Each structure stands twice: as C-alpha cells, then as structure tokens.
Coordinates of C-alpha atoms and ligand atoms in Angstrom, one line a residue:
M1 CA 71.7 145.5 138.4
C2 CA 74.2 143.4 136.6
G3 CA 76.1 144.3 133.4
I4 CA 75.8 142.2 130.3
V5 CA 77.7 142.2 127.1
G6 CA 77.6 140.2 123.8
Y7 CA 79.9 140.1 120.8
V8 CA 80.1 138.4 117.5
G9 CA 82.6 139.4 114.8
K10 CA 86.0 139.0 113.3
Q11 CA 87.9 139.4 116.5
Q12 CA 88.4 137.0 119.4
A13 CA 85.4 137.5 121.6
A14 CA 86.7 136.8 125.2
P15 CA 89.1 139.8 125.4
I16 CA 86.4 142.1 124.0
L17 CA 83.8 140.7 126.4
L18 CA 86.2 141.2 129.4
Q19 CA 87.1 144.7 128.3
G20 CA 83.4 145.5 127.9
L21 CA 82.6 144.1 131.3
S22 CA 85.3 146.3 132.9
K23 CA 83.2 149.3 131.8
L24 CA 80.1 147.8 133.3
E25 CA 81.5 146.9 136.7
Y26 CA 79.8 149.9 138.2
R27 CA 76.5 147.9 137.7
G28 CA 77.7 145.1 140.0
Y29 CA 81.0 143.5 140.8
D30 CA 80.5 140.4 143.1
S31 CA 81.2 137.9 140.4
A32 CA 81.7 137.7 136.6
G33 CA 81.7 135.2 133.8
V34 CA 81.8 134.7 130.0
A35 CA 80.5 132.0 127.6
V36 CA 82.3 131.6 124.3
F37 CA 81.5 129.3 121.4
D38 CA 84.9 127.7 120.7
G39 CA 84.1 125.8 117.5
D40 CA 82.8 122.7 119.1
G41 CA 80.5 123.9 121.9
I42 CA 79.9 126.6 124.5
V43 CA 82.7 127.1 127.0
V44 CA 81.7 128.8 130.2
E45 CA 84.2 130.4 132.6
K46 CA 82.9 132.2 135.6
C47 CA 83.9 132.9 139.2
K48 CA 83.0 134.8 142.4
G49 CA 84.9 138.1 143.0
R50 CA 85.9 141.1 141.0
L51 CA 86.2 140.9 137.2
K52 CA 90.0 141.0 137.8
T53 CA 89.9 137.5 139.2
L54 CA 88.2 136.2 136.0
C55 CA 90.7 138.2 133.8
D56 CA 93.6 136.6 135.6
K57 CA 92.1 133.2 135.3
L58 CA 91.6 133.7 131.5
D59 CA 94.8 135.6 130.7
D60 CA 92.7 138.6 129.9
G61 CA 90.6 136.4 127.6
N62 CA 93.5 135.1 125.5
S63 CA 93.1 131.6 126.8
L64 CA 89.5 131.3 125.4
K65 CA 89.2 131.0 121.6
G66 CA 86.1 131.9 119.6
T67 CA 84.5 134.9 117.9
L68 CA 81.1 134.6 119.5
G69 CA 80.3 135.2 123.2
I70 CA 78.4 136.7 126.0
G71 CA 79.6 138.1 129.4
H72 CA 78.2 139.2 132.7
T73 CA 79.2 141.1 135.8
R74 CA 76.9 140.4 138.7
W75 CA 75.2 142.2 141.6
A76 CA 73.6 139.3 143.5
T77 CA 69.8 139.3 144.0
H78 CA 68.9 135.6 144.0
G79 CA 71.6 133.5 145.7
E80 CA 74.8 134.7 147.3
P81 CA 77.8 135.6 145.2
S82 CA 79.4 132.3 144.3
D83 CA 81.0 130.5 141.4
I84 CA 77.8 128.5 140.8
N85 CA 75.5 131.5 141.0
S86 CA 77.6 133.5 138.6
H87 CA 76.4 134.0 135.1
P88 CA 76.3 132.7 132.3
H89 CA 73.9 129.9 133.1
M90 CA 73.7 126.9 130.9
S91 CA 70.8 124.7 130.0
D92 CA 71.1 120.9 130.5
K93 CA 73.3 119.3 127.9
G94 CA 75.1 122.6 127.3
R95 CA 73.0 123.8 124.4
I96 CA 72.0 127.3 125.5
A97 CA 73.9 129.8 127.6
V98 CA 72.2 132.9 129.1
V99 CA 73.3 136.2 130.8
H100 CA 70.7 138.2 132.5
N101 CA 70.2 141.6 134.2
G102 CA 67.0 142.0 136.1
I103 CA 64.7 139.8 138.1
I104 CA 62.3 137.1 137.0
E105 CA 59.4 137.4 139.4
N106 CA 57.7 134.1 138.5
Y107 CA 60.8 132.0 138.5
L108 CA 59.7 129.7 141.3
K109 CA 56.6 128.7 139.3
I110 CA 58.7 128.1 136.2
K111 CA 61.3 126.2 138.2
E112 CA 58.8 123.8 139.7
Y113 CA 57.3 123.1 136.3
L114 CA 60.7 122.4 134.8
I115 CA 61.8 120.2 137.7
Q116 CA 58.7 118.1 137.0
K117 CA 59.9 117.9 133.4
G118 CA 63.2 116.5 134.6
Y119 CA 65.4 119.6 134.5
V120 CA 68.1 119.7 137.2
F121 CA 69.0 123.1 138.7
V122 CA 72.4 123.8 140.1
S123 CA 72.2 127.4 141.2
E124 CA 69.9 129.5 143.4
T125 CA 69.4 132.1 140.7
D126 CA 66.2 133.1 139.0
T127 CA 68.2 133.3 135.7
E128 CA 68.8 129.6 135.5
V129 CA 65.1 129.0 134.6
I130 CA 65.6 131.0 131.4
A131 CA 68.3 128.7 130.2
H132 CA 66.3 125.6 131.0
L133 CA 63.1 127.0 129.7
A134 CA 64.8 127.9 126.4
D135 CA 66.0 124.3 126.2
Y136 CA 62.5 123.1 126.9
Y137 CA 61.0 125.2 124.1
Y138 CA 63.9 124.7 121.7
S139 CA 62.6 123.9 118.3
G140 CA 65.7 124.3 116.2
D141 CA 64.8 128.0 115.7
I142 CA 66.4 130.1 118.5
L143 CA 64.5 133.2 117.7
D144 CA 61.2 131.4 118.0
T145 CA 62.4 129.8 121.2
V146 CA 63.4 133.1 122.8
I147 CA 60.0 134.6 121.9
K148 CA 58.3 131.6 123.6
V149 CA 60.5 132.1 126.6
I150 CA 59.9 135.8 127.1
N151 CA 56.2 135.3 126.7
K152 CA 56.4 133.2 129.9
L153 CA 58.6 135.6 131.9
E154 CA 57.3 138.1 134.4
G155 CA 59.6 140.8 135.7
S156 CA 62.5 142.6 134.2
Y157 CA 65.3 141.4 132.0
A158 CA 68.1 142.3 129.6
L159 CA 69.3 139.0 128.1
G160 CA 72.1 137.7 126.0
I161 CA 71.6 134.2 124.7
I162 CA 73.8 131.9 122.7
C163 CA 72.9 128.5 121.3
K164 CA 75.4 125.8 120.3
D165 CA 73.5 125.2 117.1
N166 CA 74.0 128.8 116.0
P167 CA 77.7 129.5 116.1
D168 CA 77.5 132.8 114.3
E169 CA 74.9 134.7 116.2
F170 CA 73.5 135.6 119.6
I171 CA 70.1 136.9 120.6
A172 CA 69.6 140.0 122.7
V173 CA 66.3 141.2 124.2
R174 CA 65.2 143.5 127.0
K175 CA 62.2 144.5 129.1
D176 CA 62.5 147.1 131.8
S177 CA 66.3 146.7 132.0
P178 CA 68.7 148.6 129.8
L179 CA 70.3 147.2 126.7
I180 CA 71.9 148.7 123.6
I181 CA 73.2 147.3 120.4
G182 CA 76.6 148.5 119.0
L183 CA 77.2 148.3 115.3
S184 CA 80.6 148.1 113.7
E185 CA 82.4 146.8 110.5
D186 CA 84.3 144.2 112.5
G187 CA 81.4 142.8 114.4
N188 CA 78.3 143.7 116.4
F189 CA 77.7 144.0 120.1
A190 CA 75.0 144.2 122.8
A191 CA 75.6 145.8 126.2
S192 CA 73.9 147.2 129.2
D193 CA 75.5 150.6 128.6
I194 CA 77.3 152.5 126.0
P195 CA 80.8 152.7 127.5
A196 CA 81.2 148.9 127.0
V197 CA 81.1 149.3 123.2
L198 CA 82.6 152.8 122.9
P199 CA 86.2 151.6 122.2
Y200 CA 84.8 149.8 119.1
T201 CA 81.8 151.9 117.8
R202 CA 79.7 155.0 118.3
R203 CA 76.8 153.7 116.3
I204 CA 74.1 152.4 118.5
Y205 CA 70.6 151.1 118.5
L206 CA 68.5 152.0 121.5
L207 CA 66.1 149.1 122.1
E208 CA 62.4 149.3 123.2
D209 CA 60.9 146.7 125.5
K210 CA 60.5 143.3 124.0
E211 CA 62.4 144.1 120.8
I212 CA 64.3 140.9 120.0
V213 CA 67.6 141.3 118.2
R214 CA 69.4 138.7 116.1
V215 CA 73.0 139.8 116.2
R216 CA 75.4 138.4 113.6
R217 CA 78.9 139.4 112.5
D218 CA 77.7 141.4 109.5
E219 CA 74.0 141.8 110.2
V220 CA 71.7 143.0 113.0
V221 CA 68.0 142.3 112.7
V222 CA 65.5 143.7 115.2
C223 CA 62.0 142.3 115.4
N224 CA 59.0 142.3 117.7
T225 CA 57.4 139.3 119.4
D226 CA 55.4 138.6 116.2
R227 CA 58.7 138.3 114.3
E228 CA 57.9 141.5 112.3
V229 CA 61.1 143.4 111.5
V230 CA 61.4 146.7 113.3
Q231 CA 63.4 149.4 111.5
K232 CA 65.7 151.2 114.0
E233 CA 67.4 154.5 113.7
V234 CA 71.1 154.6 114.4
F235 CA 72.0 156.8 117.4
E236 CA 75.4 158.4 117.1
V237 CA 77.2 158.7 120.5
D238 CA 78.7 162.2 120.6
W239 CA 80.8 161.9 123.7
N240 CA 84.3 160.7 123.8
V241 CA 85.7 157.4 125.1
D242 CA 88.0 159.4 127.3
A243 CA 84.9 160.8 129.2
A244 CA 84.5 157.3 130.6
E245 CA 88.2 156.8 131.5
K246 CA 90.1 157.8 134.6
G247 CA 92.4 160.1 132.6
G248 CA 95.3 160.0 135.1
Y249 CA 93.2 160.3 138.2
E250 CA 93.5 157.6 140.8
H251 CA 89.7 157.2 141.2
F252 CA 86.7 158.0 139.0
M253 CA 85.1 159.6 142.0
F254 CA 87.8 162.2 142.3
K255 CA 87.9 162.9 138.6
E256 CA 84.1 163.3 138.6
I257 CA 84.3 165.7 141.7
M258 CA 86.8 167.8 139.8
E259 CA 84.7 167.8 136.6
Q260 CA 81.8 169.5 138.4
P261 CA 82.5 173.1 137.3
R262 CA 82.5 172.0 133.7
A263 CA 79.4 169.9 134.1
L264 CA 77.6 172.8 135.7
R265 CA 78.6 175.1 132.8
D266 CA 77.4 172.6 130.3
T267 CA 74.1 172.1 132.0
V268 CA 73.3 175.7 132.8
N269 CA 74.7 177.9 130.0
P270 CA 72.9 176.5 127.0
R271 CA 69.6 177.1 128.9
I272 CA 70.2 180.9 129.2
R273 CA 69.2 182.9 126.2
D274 CA 68.5 186.6 125.7
G275 CA 68.2 187.2 129.4
K276 CA 65.7 184.4 130.0
I277 CA 65.7 180.8 131.1
V278 CA 64.9 178.7 128.0
L279 CA 64.1 175.0 128.5
D280 CA 63.9 173.5 125.0
G281 CA 62.9 170.0 126.1
I282 CA 59.8 171.1 127.9
S283 CA 56.6 172.3 126.4
I284 CA 54.9 173.6 129.6
K285 CA 54.9 177.4 129.2
G286 CA 53.0 180.4 130.6
K287 CA 49.5 179.4 131.3
D288 CA 50.4 175.7 131.7
V289 CA 52.8 176.6 134.5
E290 CA 50.1 178.8 136.1
N291 CA 47.8 175.8 135.9
I292 CA 50.1 173.6 138.0
D293 CA 48.9 173.5 141.6
N294 CA 51.0 170.6 142.9
I295 CA 54.4 169.1 142.1
Y296 CA 55.6 165.7 143.2
I297 CA 59.3 165.1 142.9
V298 CA 60.2 161.4 142.9
A299 CA 63.6 159.8 142.8
C300 CA 65.9 157.4 144.7
G301 CA 69.2 157.9 146.6
S302 CA 71.1 161.0 145.9
A303 CA 68.6 162.1 143.2
Y304 CA 66.0 162.1 146.0
H305 CA 68.3 164.4 148.0
V306 CA 68.3 166.7 145.0
G307 CA 64.5 166.7 145.2
V308 CA 64.6 167.7 148.8
V309 CA 66.6 170.8 147.9
G310 CA 64.4 171.3 144.9
K311 CA 61.3 171.5 147.1
Y312 CA 62.8 174.4 149.1
I313 CA 63.8 176.4 146.0
I314 CA 60.8 175.7 143.8
E315 CA 58.4 176.5 146.6
K316 CA 60.3 179.6 147.4
L317 CA 60.7 181.0 143.9
S318 CA 57.6 179.8 142.1
R319 CA 55.1 179.4 144.9
I320 CA 53.9 176.0 143.8
H321 CA 53.4 173.4 146.4
V322 CA 56.0 170.6 146.2
E323 CA 56.1 167.2 147.8
V324 CA 59.2 165.0 147.6
D325 CA 58.8 161.2 147.6
L326 CA 61.1 158.3 147.5
A327 CA 60.2 156.5 144.3
S328 CA 59.9 153.1 146.1
E329 CA 57.3 154.6 148.4
F330 CA 55.5 156.8 145.9
R331 CA 54.7 153.8 143.6
Y332 CA 52.8 152.0 146.4
R333 CA 50.8 154.8 147.9
T334 CA 47.9 156.7 146.6
P335 CA 49.2 160.1 145.7
L336 CA 46.7 162.8 145.1
I337 CA 47.1 163.4 141.5
T338 CA 44.9 165.6 139.3
D339 CA 45.3 167.1 135.8
K340 CA 47.0 170.0 137.6
T341 CA 49.8 167.8 139.0
L342 CA 53.3 167.8 137.6
L343 CA 55.5 164.8 138.4
I344 CA 59.2 165.6 138.3
V345 CA 61.3 162.5 138.0
I346 CA 65.1 162.8 138.7
S347 CA 67.5 160.0 137.7
Q348 CA 71.1 159.9 136.6
S349 CA 70.8 156.6 134.8
G350 CA 67.2 156.9 133.7
E351 CA 66.9 153.2 134.4
T352 CA 66.3 152.9 138.2
A353 CA 63.5 150.4 138.5
D354 CA 61.6 152.1 141.3
T355 CA 61.8 155.5 139.6
I356 CA 60.5 154.0 136.4
A357 CA 57.6 152.4 138.2
A358 CA 56.8 155.7 140.0
L359 CA 56.8 157.5 136.7
R360 CA 54.4 155.0 135.2
E361 CA 52.2 155.1 138.3
G362 CA 52.1 158.9 138.1
K363 CA 51.2 158.8 134.4
R364 CA 48.6 156.2 135.0
R365 CA 47.0 158.5 137.5
G366 CA 47.0 161.4 135.0
A367 CA 50.1 163.4 136.0
R368 CA 52.2 165.2 133.4
V369 CA 55.8 163.9 133.7
L370 CA 58.9 166.0 133.5
S371 CA 62.1 164.2 133.9
V372 CA 65.7 165.2 134.7
V373 CA 68.0 162.6 133.3
N374 CA 71.7 162.2 132.5
V375 CA 71.7 159.2 130.2
V376 CA 70.4 160.1 126.8
G377 CA 67.8 157.7 125.4
S378 CA 67.3 155.9 128.7
T379 CA 63.9 154.5 129.6
I380 CA 62.9 157.4 131.8
A381 CA 63.9 159.9 129.1
R382 CA 61.8 158.1 126.6
E383 CA 58.7 157.7 128.7
S384 CA 58.5 161.3 129.9
D385 CA 56.3 164.1 128.5
D386 CA 59.0 166.7 129.1
L387 CA 62.7 166.2 129.5
I388 CA 65.7 168.1 130.7
Y389 CA 69.1 166.4 130.2
T390 CA 71.8 167.0 132.7
W391 CA 75.1 167.3 130.8
A392 CA 77.3 165.7 133.4
G393 CA 78.8 163.1 130.9
P394 CA 79.2 159.5 131.9
E395 CA 79.5 159.0 135.6
I396 CA 81.3 155.8 136.6
A397 CA 82.0 156.0 140.3
V398 CA 79.1 154.3 142.2
A399 CA 78.8 157.3 144.6
T400 CA 77.4 160.1 142.5
T401 CA 78.9 163.6 142.5
K402 CA 78.7 165.4 139.2
A403 CA 75.2 163.9 138.4
Y404 CA 74.0 165.2 141.8
S405 CA 75.4 168.7 141.1
T406 CA 74.0 169.0 137.6
Q407 CA 70.6 167.7 138.8
L408 CA 70.6 170.4 141.4
S409 CA 71.4 173.0 138.9
V410 CA 68.4 171.9 136.9
M411 CA 66.3 172.4 140.0
Y412 CA 67.5 176.1 140.0
L413 CA 66.7 176.4 136.3
L414 CA 63.3 175.0 136.8
A415 CA 62.4 177.1 139.9
G416 CA 63.5 180.2 138.0
Y417 CA 61.7 179.1 134.9
F418 CA 58.4 178.5 136.7
A419 CA 58.7 181.9 138.4
Q420 CA 59.5 183.5 135.0
E421 CA 56.6 181.8 133.2
K422 CA 54.1 182.6 136.0
G423 CA 55.2 186.3 135.7
L424 CA 56.2 186.4 139.4
V425 CA 59.5 188.1 138.6
S426 CA 60.5 191.2 136.7
G427 CA 63.0 191.2 133.8
E428 CA 65.6 192.7 136.2
Q429 CA 65.0 190.0 138.8
T430 CA 65.4 187.3 136.2
A431 CA 68.6 188.9 135.0
E432 CA 69.9 188.9 138.6
Y433 CA 68.9 185.3 139.1
I434 CA 70.7 184.3 135.9
R435 CA 73.8 186.1 137.0
I436 CA 73.8 184.2 140.2
L437 CA 73.4 180.9 138.4
Q438 CA 76.1 181.6 135.9
K439 CA 78.5 182.4 138.8
L440 CA 78.1 178.9 140.1
P441 CA 80.8 177.1 138.1
S442 CA 83.6 179.5 139.0
L443 CA 82.6 179.5 142.6
A444 CA 82.6 175.7 142.5
E445 CA 86.2 175.9 141.1
K446 CA 87.2 178.0 144.1
V447 CA 85.7 175.5 146.6
L448 CA 87.6 172.7 144.9
E449 CA 90.8 174.6 145.0
N450 CA 90.8 174.2 148.7
K451 CA 90.7 170.4 148.6
E452 CA 93.9 170.1 150.7
D453 CA 92.1 171.7 153.7
I454 CA 89.4 169.0 153.4
Q455 CA 92.0 166.3 153.1
Y456 CA 93.5 167.6 156.3
F457 CA 90.1 167.4 158.1
A458 CA 89.7 163.9 156.7
S459 CA 93.0 162.9 158.2
L460 CA 91.8 164.1 161.6
H461 CA 88.4 162.3 161.5
Y462 CA 88.9 159.1 159.5
N463 CA 88.6 157.0 162.6
S464 CA 85.2 158.3 163.7
K465 CA 82.7 155.6 164.7
D466 CA 79.6 157.8 164.1
V467 CA 79.2 161.1 162.3
F468 CA 76.2 163.4 162.5
F469 CA 75.4 166.0 159.8
I470 CA 73.1 168.8 160.9
G471 CA 71.6 171.8 159.1
R472 CA 68.5 173.8 158.7
G473 CA 66.5 174.5 155.5
V474 CA 68.5 173.7 152.4
D475 CA 71.5 172.9 154.6
Y476 CA 69.5 170.0 156.0
A477 CA 68.8 168.8 152.5
V478 CA 72.6 169.0 151.7
S479 CA 73.3 167.2 155.0
L480 CA 71.4 164.2 153.8
E481 CA 73.7 164.0 150.8
G482 CA 76.9 164.6 152.8
S483 CA 75.9 161.8 155.2
L484 CA 75.0 159.4 152.4
K485 CA 78.4 160.0 150.7
L486 CA 80.3 159.3 153.8
K487 CA 78.6 156.1 154.8
E488 CA 78.4 154.6 151.4
I489 CA 82.1 154.9 150.6
S490 CA 83.8 154.8 154.0
Y491 CA 81.5 152.5 155.9
I492 CA 81.3 154.9 158.8
H493 CA 77.9 155.1 160.4
S494 CA 76.4 158.5 159.8
E495 CA 73.1 160.3 160.0
A496 CA 71.7 163.6 158.8
Y497 CA 69.4 165.6 161.0
A498 CA 67.5 168.8 160.7
A499 CA 69.4 170.7 163.4
G500 CA 66.3 171.7 165.3
E501 CA 65.1 168.1 165.5
L502 CA 68.2 166.6 167.0
K503 CA 67.1 167.3 170.5
H504 CA 64.0 165.2 170.1
G505 CA 65.9 162.0 170.6
T506 CA 69.0 161.6 168.5
I507 CA 71.1 164.0 170.7
S508 CA 71.3 161.1 173.2
L509 CA 73.8 159.5 170.8
I510 CA 76.2 162.5 171.1
E511 CA 79.1 161.7 173.4
E512 CA 82.6 162.9 174.1
G513 CA 84.4 163.1 170.8
T514 CA 81.5 162.4 168.4
L515 CA 82.0 164.2 165.2
V516 CA 79.2 166.6 164.1
V517 CA 79.4 168.3 160.7
A518 CA 77.3 171.4 161.0
L519 CA 76.2 173.3 157.9
A520 CA 75.5 176.9 158.6
T521 CA 75.4 178.5 155.1
Q522 CA 72.0 180.2 155.4
E523 CA 72.2 183.8 156.7
A524 CA 68.6 183.8 158.0
L525 CA 69.2 180.6 160.0
F526 CA 72.8 181.3 161.1
D527 CA 72.0 182.2 164.7
K528 CA 69.8 179.2 165.1
M529 CA 72.6 177.0 163.9
I530 CA 75.0 178.6 166.4
S531 CA 72.6 177.5 169.2
N532 CA 72.3 174.0 167.8
I533 CA 76.1 173.7 167.6
K534 CA 76.3 174.8 171.2
E535 CA 73.9 172.1 172.2
V536 CA 76.0 169.4 170.7
K537 CA 79.2 170.9 172.0
A538 CA 77.8 170.9 175.5
R539 CA 77.4 167.1 175.1
G540 CA 81.1 166.6 174.1
A541 CA 80.8 166.7 170.3
V542 CA 83.7 167.8 168.1
V543 CA 82.2 170.2 165.5
L544 CA 83.4 170.7 162.0
A545 CA 81.3 173.6 160.6
L546 CA 80.6 174.8 157.1
A547 CA 79.9 178.5 156.7
V548 CA 80.1 181.3 154.2
E549 CA 83.2 183.5 154.2
G550 CA 82.9 186.4 156.5
N551 CA 80.7 184.6 159.1
T552 CA 83.6 184.2 161.5
A553 CA 81.4 184.2 164.5
I554 CA 81.1 180.5 164.0
E555 CA 84.7 180.0 165.0
Q556 CA 83.7 180.8 168.6
V557 CA 81.6 177.6 168.8
A558 CA 83.0 175.2 166.2
D559 CA 86.3 173.3 166.5
S560 CA 87.1 173.9 162.9
V561 CA 85.5 175.7 160.0
I562 CA 85.4 175.2 156.2
Y563 CA 84.5 178.4 154.5
L564 CA 82.6 178.7 151.2
P565 CA 83.2 181.7 149.0
K566 CA 80.7 184.5 149.4
C567 CA 77.5 183.5 147.7
E568 CA 73.7 184.0 147.8
D569 CA 71.9 181.7 150.3
L570 CA 69.9 180.1 147.5
I571 CA 72.9 178.6 145.6
A572 CA 74.9 177.7 148.7
P573 CA 73.7 174.0 148.5
S574 CA 75.6 173.6 145.2
L575 CA 78.8 174.8 146.9
A576 CA 78.2 173.2 150.3
V577 CA 78.0 169.7 148.8
L578 CA 81.5 169.9 147.3
P579 CA 83.5 169.8 150.5
L580 CA 81.2 167.0 151.8
Q581 CA 82.0 164.9 148.7
L582 CA 85.7 165.6 149.2
F583 CA 85.5 164.8 152.9
A584 CA 83.9 161.4 152.2
Y585 CA 86.3 160.7 149.4
Y586 CA 89.5 161.4 151.4
I587 CA 88.2 159.4 154.4
S588 CA 87.4 156.5 152.1
V589 CA 91.0 156.7 150.6
I590 CA 92.6 156.9 154.1
R591 CA 90.6 153.9 155.2
A592 CA 91.7 152.0 152.1
C593 CA 88.1 151.4 151.0
D594 CA 87.3 150.7 147.4
V595 CA 86.2 154.2 146.6
D596 CA 84.7 153.7 143.2
K597 CA 83.0 150.3 144.0
P598 CA 81.8 150.3 147.6
R599 CA 80.7 147.0 149.0
N600 CA 77.2 145.8 148.4
L601 CA 76.3 148.6 146.1
A602 CA 75.7 149.1 142.4
K603 CA 75.3 152.3 140.5
S604 CA 72.3 151.5 138.4
V605 CA 69.6 149.8 140.5
T606 CA 67.5 148.1 137.9
V607 CA 65.7 145.8 140.4
E608 CA 63.0 146.7 142.8
Ligands
LIG1 C1 72.0 154.1 143.3 C2 73.3 155.0 143.2 C3 73.0 156.4 143.7 C4 71.8 157.0 142.9 C5 70.6 156.1 143.0 C6 69.5 156.6 142.0 O1 71.7 153.9 144.6 O2 74.3 154.4 143.9 O3 74.1 157.2 143.5 O4 71.5 158.2 143.5 O5 70.9 154.8 142.6 O6 70.0 156.4 140.7 P1 69.5 157.2 139.5 O7 70.3 156.6 138.3 O8 68.1 157.0 139.3 O9 69.9 158.6 139.7

C-alpha cells in the first residue's frame, strides 16, 4: 500500500515528486525516496521515516537537479522500514530505478534465478527483483524490457521505472494496484492517486491492468503487452484541490468529521426524485429485485462495519436474507451463490486487494455485483455490474469517517429502494421514509454542534487502559466502528460486544474503573440495555452511555450520558457514530498520537 509518483517535464522534478508524495502519505509513511535523472545518471535519495525527513534532507527537493524522476512513500511488506529497504530500488550498475506499490508473489523464485546469474541483492524487498530483472532483460529498448519483466511477475504492482539511457521518459504500468496518469502542458505525471497531481492538472488517464505507459514531457503513449497503442479517454477531475487540503483544520480527520452533513446531503439528495428513491447507477429494478433471494455484503475494516448495519436494515425493510462477510474470509470460502444472489461490495478506495478478490470470486461463482464506492473510476467501480458512488469527496485521514457515513446512507437508500421495487411499501410509507432520510444531515449537524461535550468526556477518559463498547441490534454494529476508531488512532485497547453476549466470558475483564461505552439508541431494546449497563456497573465499570433525547431513565444507571437529537430508531446509527468518532479523535489528540497517520496503518490496503 505504498504511494508512487513520476514526473517528466519542464520543471525540476524533485520538488514536484515530494509534493506529490505528501498527498499520498496516507498510503504508507514508514520511509520515502526519490530517483532523479541529473544529466549524467540516476541519483537516488531515500530514507527511513516520514516524508518530512526526506524533504529536510533534500531541502524540499531543491538540492536535487533534474526534470525526470520517480518517488515513493512506503508501507513495509517485505523487509522492515529501513534506508536500504526504502524505494526506489536500483539495478546493478545504476541503470534502472524502480518504485513499486503491491506485492510480487514469485519474487523468491526470480531472486534465486538472478543470484545464479550473478546479481547482488542489497535489500529484503520483493521490489528489488524488478530492478535486477529489468537489467537482465535490458535490450536497449526499455518498453520491450518492461513488457518482458511484467510477463514474469506474479502478484500486484503499480510501477514507475526510469532508465539511465532514456533521460526524457519514464515507464508506468499497473496490475491490481492503482495508478493514474496526469496530463499537462508543462509535463506529465503518474501517481497512485489523483490528489498527487491535482495541483498541476485535472486531466487524467485511468489505466487498466497491464497497460504500459511511456510518459514523456510532451507525449504520453499507452500500449498493451503486444505494444499495440491503446487510445485512452481523458477523465476530467471535477473536484477541487481544496477538497484534499486541511483548509485551516488541525487534522484531516477533524475536517472530515465536520464535513459529514455535507457529504450525507450530496450522497442522498440526488437519489430522491418525485417522491421515490432513484438509483441511476443500478439496473436491477422491479422483478429483478423480487428475484434476489440472498445478499452477501463483503468489505474490509470500517466498510465491513457498514455492512453489519446494512444487514439489519436491508433485512428489516426489504425482507431479503443478508449475510455480511469480511472480504478476506469470503474470498477463500465456498459461499452459496446462485443466479439469485446479489453481492454488495463496499469500499471507499475501490482498490482494497481483498475486496477486489472477493468481488472477482463472487462474479466467478455467478453473483451479480453491486458496489458502493467513493473513488470514481477505481478498480471495484469498473468491475461491478451496478454501481453507487458515495459523494464523500477525497478522504485523507487514515481513519475513515465521512466515507463510513456516506456508505451507511447508501445502505439506507438501498434498503428503501429494494422495499419500494418489491412493492412492500405504499407511496405514503416511501414518502415518510424519504423524509426521515432527508432529515439526517441537519440532525448530524446538531450532533456535531455538541463536540465540546465529547471533548470533555475524552479529557476524563484518555488514560483508560481498556474500553468496551456495547450495544444491541444496530447499536452493536455501531459499537464495532466506535471501538475500531478508538483503538486505531489512540492505541487504547478496546473491544465491541453485543451487550447480551458480554456475560458469556468477556465480562470477566470488567474491573473497578473500566470504561464501558454503552449505546442505547434503540427504543425496543432500551430496557434490555439498562439491564446490561447494570451488569457492568455491578462489576465496577464506569459507564458512558449514548441515548436519544428524552430517554432520561438512563441517567439512573450510567455515569454520564451523551444525548442524540430525537430520531427514528432506524437512522440512529448514522447519528450515534458521530460522537464515537469525535471521542476517538479527541482522545488521540490528548494522547498526542498522530491522528491522521496512526502507526502501522495505511488507508488504502492494496496488498492481501
Ligand atoms: C483500511 C482503512 C479503513 C478502511 C479499510 C477498507 O484498513 O484504514 O479505514 O475501512 O481499509 O478500505 P476501503 O477503501 O475498501 O473502504
């Protein structure tokens, strides 16, 4: 899950590469490096640590001269973060330099072969084999060489390659890892994601697997592995560079939390027309929906948690059986898929390796695939039969917030849509449902207005050793997300439990002073939650409860209460997650953690 960038043009390359990498750090940030052609040969500068270390070393790129270069920000897979393992990697004799995002699965075999041929390896990475293999095949024609190399590689890659003999071009190619080409008058770019090139251009090529691109200052040629030229359409990015900037906020995460009402509006409103839910990107209608007898939702991380809420609401409203699976599990089991199965794939990036594999596995078994994706033109978006975009805008903080919320709003849209298409609801019921959904953004605004209360609770509990999140029904599903948010950015151990399940073992971990965050937003389950809160209180827990305004009975059992504005049970998850995001955020800030780039993580997980 690294970030790569390449540039050739009229400007000095190094400052542009470093600037581009700064927009890709969310993909990995344990080391960074650049390779620039300086007129005589390829100069590589790289080091362990954040990009800032490299920027300081290179005077923000000003100390490296040259107008052609490639750069990399790393999330270690093969070999610990170290100067040597950082990219770019060079071939023997310094002829070819490579940056790579992905994993080369057969690298050991290639490595052994190359060692026999006399190549000397200096790093523990899989990537180094690409540099040496390119040198081994080098025929004087770099395009031909790259084609030979990728024909030998198994696994996933997005590559940027420069060759000393070609001082005016670099080669870019991808398979199962994202890569875009940026086109501008002053030069051309390759990058793992659009924000890296957005300060320079909005004109993009989205690449397909194994398209090989020769990128020159005033020309970009895309071809296939038979060297046939492929004509690409220019994709115009329609969002602003500011959308991927902090805009005065201290952290991206906080900015993105506060953007949620807007993101919810943008995702929901265009899908409501003439008193109906209209989903333009999907072609399953009426009878097709009636025909679905089983839905699998597959995703990873927070997107999986969205799926868990989705199961509750889709089953409740549309009466279709739903199973939720972690993509990494789904891909290796034998799911029962028939031609009546719908596979719903949820992914912010649209590039998560396990989710892509699950999608392909589902398709192979005959399922129809409907995906919910934030990044336009991403792999999952392109490989799905039906597609619903979340309009969250670029999300930069590693811990997702607005992508989660918009994905959840799509679950509401889908559940309502299925019910509508199956004829399970009257026009009046649909109108009422739509009214509830359209209230969401303003209710979310209300919740966020109370951020200082959450900040106060964070100041009381930032030193907790363990935190338990409990809830029933959809509250349990939201607990999963609240717990993940807290642990990933504050490094406090936390677990989420279905409140009724706690007593089957985990309650033994509750002791004097343990913090339990209890979600009790569901009217029908409120009394049950009161009992569960009493159970943990009896073992010494300190309880911070989340309830809907008016349910003041909770104050008799909980130590403190966060109230959500009055809302229907069904949409409470969309509101309940907001204080939990803020709670995790403020605790992370108080503990002086790196909020936007928590340790060991990356936002886009493009390796298995
Ligand atoms: C990573 C991110 C999570 C995200 C998950 C799935 O682990 O840190 O925030 O939920 O990947 O990513 P996706 O892009 O598929 O939603």
